[in-house]
Amino acid sequence: MWEPEATVVRSASGVGGALAEFDSGTGVVFAAAIALAVVHLLAGGLRAIDRIPRSGWLSFGGGISVAYVFVHLFPELQERGEILEESDLFVAAFFEHHVYLVALTGFAVFYGLERLVTRSRQDDTPFGVSLPAAGVFWIHIGSFALYNGIIGYLLHDRAGPTATVLFAVAMGVHFVVNDASLREDHEHRYHDVGRWVLSFAVVVGAAIGAFFEVGEALVAVLVAFLAGGIILNVIKEELPENFESRWWAFAVGAAGYTAVLLLV
């Protein structure tokens, strides 16, 4: 499922870096990275997603993202653990047994970020609009820039062009969900600066993956952290009652994309 066949050659045991080898799949990766970057730049124009009751399209996209995590990313962690078992490196052996704790860490980190944003709101505009402090904005955006960079990097780690596209589609709809949340939290700061930072981060992550690769232990950590972050960022948008999220749309998105992943 996860072993690269069309982008780069990955080391099966190391944790250090090495130059990646190019082949024909690299163009697909960069096309996907650019498409993901454009999502952040244009998502603000989708006015239908801002209304309450919450747009069914956001819940639908959340279902797709969660489906990808449970159908592809979590099973991938198990497969990577089997590879790491063959390694003599201490760090690889550690992550073989604790990779799911990294997913929990990703979940907890992004939960902490949401609490930080919520608690730091202040009236800093002449119209009394409640916005997080500028420092919190940069912590929040910086964390999501790292998150997006990981996604850009992992585009290289999919098993061929089809798997890359499936990953990119799931992350693209996830970006729309994240974009709506960040735009609500930070308003003009996000529109003027944040969305550009996040778009740039995806392309930078893909560029790093094109020229540099890390060993399987660290890739497993990236995948696990990403999986935990996706789960939190989707669930926090689906659970609050004030958003009046659409369960049926979430379920259709999850079931539909699960079927696609299992059939392709």
Short mmCIF file of C-alpha atoms in Angstrom, two decimals:
data_model
loop_
_atom_site.label_atom_id
_atom_site.label_comp_id
_atom_site.label_asym_id
_atom_site.label_seq_id
_atom_site.Cartn_x
_atom_site.Cartn_y
_atom_site.Cartn_z
CA MET A 1 0.00 0.00 0.00
CA TRP A 2 2.63 2.48 1.03
CA GLU A 3 5.93 1.34 -0.49
CA PRO A 4 6.96 3.85 -3.18
CA GLU A 5 6.97 2.61 -6.74
CA ALA A 6 6.68 5.71 -8.85
CA THR A 7 8.35 8.60 -7.06
CA VAL A 8 11.42 8.05 -4.93
CA VAL A 9 13.46 5.19 -3.53
CA ARG A 10 13.18 4.96 0.27
CA SER A 11 15.59 3.37 2.67
CA ALA A 12 14.02 0.46 4.55
CA SER A 13 15.91 0.82 7.79
CA GLY A 14 17.70 4.12 8.27
CA VAL A 15 16.55 7.21 10.09
CA GLY A 16 18.99 9.64 8.51
CA GLY A 17 18.64 11.54 5.29
CA ALA A 18 19.73 10.71 1.79
CA LEU A 19 19.24 12.17 -1.65
CA ALA A 20 16.08 10.90 -3.32
CA GLU A 21 16.05 9.41 -6.80
CA PHE A 22 13.77 10.97 -9.41
CA ASP A 23 11.54 9.19 -11.88
CA SER A 24 8.37 9.88 -13.83
CA GLY A 25 6.15 10.08 -10.76
CA THR A 26 7.81 13.28 -9.57
CA GLY A 27 5.74 15.36 -11.99
CA VAL A 28 2.52 13.91 -10.57
CA VAL A 29 3.71 14.77 -7.05
CA PHE A 30 4.45 18.40 -7.91
CA ALA A 31 1.17 18.76 -9.80
CA ALA A 32 -0.63 17.45 -6.70
CA ALA A 33 1.35 19.79 -4.42
CA ILE A 34 0.49 22.82 -6.56
CA ALA A 35 -3.17 21.79 -6.64
CA LEU A 36 -3.19 21.51 -2.84
CA ALA A 37 -1.56 24.93 -2.54
CA VAL A 38 -4.24 26.43 -4.78
CA VAL A 39 -6.95 24.98 -2.51
CA HIS A 40 -5.85 27.25 0.33
CA LEU A 41 -5.66 30.26 -1.97
CA LEU A 42 -9.14 29.79 -3.42
CA ALA A 43 -11.12 28.12 -0.62
CA GLY A 44 -12.14 31.50 0.80
CA GLY A 45 -14.19 32.12 -2.32
CA LEU A 46 -16.49 29.20 -1.51
CA ARG A 47 -19.02 31.31 0.37
CA ALA A 48 -21.41 28.41 0.81
CA ILE A 49 -19.09 26.80 3.37
CA ASP A 50 -19.37 29.74 5.80
CA ARG A 51 -23.04 29.50 6.55
CA ILE A 52 -24.72 28.06 9.64
CA PRO A 53 -26.18 25.46 9.66
CA ARG A 54 -22.79 24.26 8.54
CA SER A 55 -22.45 23.39 4.88
CA GLY A 56 -22.91 19.74 4.12
CA TRP A 57 -19.89 19.97 1.84
CA LEU A 58 -17.58 20.54 4.83
CA SER A 59 -18.98 17.50 6.62
CA PHE A 60 -18.70 15.52 3.39
CA GLY A 61 -15.03 16.53 3.08
CA GLY A 62 -14.42 15.63 6.71
CA GLY A 63 -15.80 12.17 6.07
CA ILE A 64 -13.44 11.69 3.13
CA SER A 65 -10.42 12.72 5.21
CA VAL A 66 -11.30 10.40 8.10
CA ALA A 67 -11.94 7.53 5.69
CA TYR A 68 -8.43 7.94 4.26
CA VAL A 69 -6.89 7.88 7.73
CA PHE A 70 -8.67 4.71 8.82
CA VAL A 71 -8.48 2.82 5.52
CA HIS A 72 -4.95 3.79 4.43
CA LEU A 73 -2.87 5.61 7.04
CA PHE A 74 -3.53 3.47 10.10
CA PRO A 75 -2.99 0.16 8.25
CA GLU A 76 0.14 1.75 6.77
CA LEU A 77 1.52 2.28 10.27
CA GLN A 78 1.18 -1.44 10.95
CA GLU A 79 3.00 -2.30 7.73
CA ARG A 80 5.79 0.15 8.53
CA GLY A 81 6.13 -1.41 11.98
CA GLU A 82 6.82 -4.76 10.35
CA ILE A 83 9.61 -3.19 8.29
CA LEU A 84 11.07 -1.45 11.33
CA GLU A 85 11.16 -4.75 13.19
CA GLU A 86 14.00 -5.81 10.89
CA SER A 87 16.09 -2.77 11.82
CA ASP A 88 18.86 -2.85 14.43
CA LEU A 89 18.53 0.87 15.16
CA PHE A 90 17.18 1.70 18.62
CA VAL A 91 14.99 4.56 17.39
CA ALA A 92 13.41 2.35 14.74
CA ALA A 93 12.70 -0.37 17.30
CA PHE A 94 11.14 2.21 19.61
CA PHE A 95 8.76 3.54 16.98
CA GLU A 96 7.85 0.01 15.94
CA HIS A 97 6.15 -0.37 19.32
CA HIS A 98 5.09 3.22 19.93
CA VAL A 99 4.07 4.58 16.53
CA TYR A 100 0.44 4.81 17.64
CA LEU A 101 1.54 6.96 20.56
CA VAL A 102 2.87 9.40 17.95
CA ALA A 103 -0.61 9.48 16.39
CA LEU A 104 -2.01 10.24 19.84
CA THR A 105 0.61 12.99 20.19
CA GLY A 106 -0.53 14.53 16.90
CA PHE A 107 -4.11 14.46 18.15
CA ALA A 108 -3.12 16.05 21.48
CA VAL A 109 -0.91 18.74 19.90
CA PHE A 110 -3.67 20.04 17.66
CA TYR A 111 -6.19 19.83 20.48
CA GLY A 112 -3.83 21.97 22.54
CA LEU A 113 -3.55 24.47 19.71
CA GLU A 114 -7.32 24.82 19.52
CA ARG A 115 -7.51 25.43 23.27
CA LEU A 116 -4.73 28.01 22.98
CA VAL A 117 -6.59 29.88 20.26
CA THR A 118 -9.87 29.78 22.17
CA ARG A 119 -8.37 31.02 25.44
CA SER A 120 -6.34 33.82 23.87
CA ARG A 121 -9.15 35.64 22.13
CA GLN A 122 -9.18 39.36 22.75
CA ASP A 123 -11.03 42.42 21.50
CA ASP A 124 -8.37 44.00 19.32
CA THR A 125 -10.39 45.74 16.65
CA PRO A 126 -12.41 48.96 16.80
CA PHE A 127 -15.54 46.96 15.99
CA GLY A 128 -15.14 44.61 18.95
CA VAL A 129 -14.48 41.54 16.80
CA SER A 130 -12.87 38.85 18.93
CA LEU A 131 -9.59 37.64 17.38
CA PRO A 132 -6.67 35.63 18.74
CA ALA A 133 -3.54 37.59 19.58
CA ALA A 134 -0.96 38.00 16.81
CA GLY A 135 1.51 35.75 18.62
CA VAL A 136 -1.03 32.96 18.86
CA PHE A 137 -1.82 33.44 15.18
CA TRP A 138 1.80 32.72 14.27
CA ILE A 139 1.97 29.69 16.56
CA HIS A 140 -1.24 28.38 14.99
CA ILE A 141 -0.22 29.07 11.41
CA GLY A 142 3.33 27.81 12.01
CA SER A 143 1.96 24.51 13.31
CA PHE A 144 -0.31 24.12 10.30
CA ALA A 145 2.59 25.05 8.01
CA LEU A 146 4.53 22.10 9.46
CA TYR A 147 1.42 19.95 9.05
CA ASN A 148 1.08 20.98 5.40
CA GLY A 149 4.80 20.47 4.83
CA ILE A 150 4.49 16.89 6.08
CA ILE A 151 1.61 16.34 3.64
CA GLY A 152 3.71 17.74 0.80
CA TYR A 153 6.60 15.47 1.72
CA LEU A 154 4.42 12.37 1.99
CA LEU A 155 3.11 12.89 -1.54
CA HIS A 156 6.41 11.28 -2.56
CA ASP A 157 5.77 8.27 -0.38
CA ARG A 158 2.64 6.98 -2.06
CA ALA A 159 2.69 3.78 -4.14
CA GLY A 160 2.40 5.25 -7.62
CA PRO A 161 0.40 8.02 -9.34
CA THR A 162 -3.03 6.62 -8.49
CA ALA A 163 -2.21 6.42 -4.78
CA THR A 164 -0.74 9.93 -4.95
CA VAL A 165 -3.96 11.29 -6.46
CA LEU A 166 -6.13 9.51 -3.87
CA PHE A 167 -4.00 11.00 -1.09
CA ALA A 168 -4.10 14.45 -2.67
CA VAL A 169 -7.90 14.37 -3.05
CA ALA A 170 -8.35 13.40 0.61
CA MET A 171 -5.94 16.12 1.73
CA GLY A 172 -7.49 18.67 -0.63
CA VAL A 173 -10.96 18.38 0.91
CA HIS A 174 -9.28 18.33 4.33
CA PHE A 175 -7.60 21.63 3.46
CA VAL A 176 -11.00 23.14 2.68
CA VAL A 177 -12.19 22.12 6.16
CA ASN A 178 -9.04 23.50 7.79
CA ASP A 179 -9.24 26.68 5.75
CA ALA A 180 -12.80 27.39 6.92
CA SER A 181 -11.76 26.92 10.55
CA LEU A 182 -8.62 29.05 10.29
CA ARG A 183 -10.48 31.79 8.45
CA GLU A 184 -13.07 31.89 11.24
CA ASP A 185 -10.34 32.00 13.92
CA HIS A 186 -8.10 34.63 12.36
CA GLU A 187 -10.17 36.43 9.69
CA HIS A 188 -8.10 39.12 7.91
CA ARG A 189 -4.79 37.81 9.28
CA TYR A 190 -5.43 34.44 7.73
CA HIS A 191 -6.66 35.86 4.43
CA ASP A 192 -3.80 38.34 4.08
CA VAL A 193 -0.93 36.14 5.29
CA GLY A 194 -1.88 32.74 6.66
CA ARG A 195 -3.27 31.14 3.53
CA TRP A 196 -0.12 32.10 1.60
CA VAL A 197 2.11 30.57 4.28
CA LEU A 198 0.15 27.30 4.22
CA SER A 199 0.12 27.14 0.42
CA PHE A 200 3.86 27.72 0.30
CA ALA A 201 4.44 25.06 2.99
CA VAL A 202 2.88 22.30 0.87
CA VAL A 203 5.12 23.07 -2.10
CA VAL A 204 8.20 23.33 0.13
CA GLY A 205 7.39 19.93 1.65
CA ALA A 206 7.11 18.41 -1.82
CA ALA A 207 10.39 20.05 -2.88
CA ILE A 208 12.18 18.66 0.18
CA GLY A 209 10.82 15.22 -0.62
CA ALA A 210 12.10 15.51 -4.20
CA PHE A 211 15.69 16.10 -3.11
CA PHE A 212 15.95 14.52 0.30
CA GLU A 213 14.56 11.41 1.98
CA VAL A 214 14.56 10.18 5.55
CA GLY A 215 14.55 6.61 6.81
CA GLU A 216 11.45 4.53 7.45
CA ALA A 217 11.38 5.25 11.19
CA LEU A 218 11.02 8.99 10.67
CA VAL A 219 8.54 8.57 7.81
CA ALA A 220 6.46 6.38 10.14
CA VAL A 221 6.53 9.19 12.69
CA LEU A 222 5.38 11.70 10.07
CA VAL A 223 2.53 9.46 8.95
CA ALA A 224 1.43 8.78 12.53
CA PHE A 225 1.56 12.43 13.57
CA LEU A 226 -0.39 13.42 10.47
CA ALA A 227 -3.04 10.76 11.11
CA GLY A 228 -3.61 11.99 14.66
CA GLY A 229 -3.77 15.61 13.50
CA ILE A 230 -6.29 14.85 10.76
CA ILE A 231 -8.58 13.02 13.17
CA LEU A 232 -8.57 15.92 15.64
CA ASN A 233 -8.98 18.63 13.00
CA VAL A 234 -11.97 16.85 11.47
CA ILE A 235 -13.64 15.84 14.72
CA LYS A 236 -13.36 19.31 16.28
CA GLU A 237 -15.31 20.65 13.30
CA GLU A 238 -17.98 17.95 13.41
CA LEU A 239 -18.79 17.80 17.13
CA PRO A 240 -19.61 21.37 18.28
CA GLU A 241 -23.37 21.84 18.35
CA ASN A 242 -23.23 25.49 17.31
CA PHE A 243 -21.96 24.46 13.88
CA GLU A 244 -24.97 22.17 13.39
CA SER A 245 -22.80 19.84 11.34
CA ARG A 246 -24.39 17.40 8.91
CA TRP A 247 -23.98 13.80 10.06
CA TRP A 248 -25.50 12.40 6.89
CA ALA A 249 -23.00 14.27 4.70
CA PHE A 250 -20.10 13.11 6.89
CA ALA A 251 -21.31 9.51 6.67
CA VAL A 252 -21.77 9.67 2.89
CA GLY A 253 -18.29 11.12 2.45
CA ALA A 254 -16.69 8.50 4.69
CA ALA A 255 -18.58 5.57 3.15
CA GLY A 256 -18.13 6.76 -0.43
CA TYR A 257 -14.39 7.38 -0.21
CA THR A 258 -13.88 4.12 1.69
CA ALA A 259 -15.49 2.32 -1.24
CA VAL A 260 -13.21 4.15 -3.68
CA LEU A 261 -10.09 3.31 -1.65
CA LEU A 262 -11.02 -0.34 -1.38
CA LEU A 263 -11.86 -0.68 -5.08
CA VAL A 264 -8.91 1.18 -6.61
#
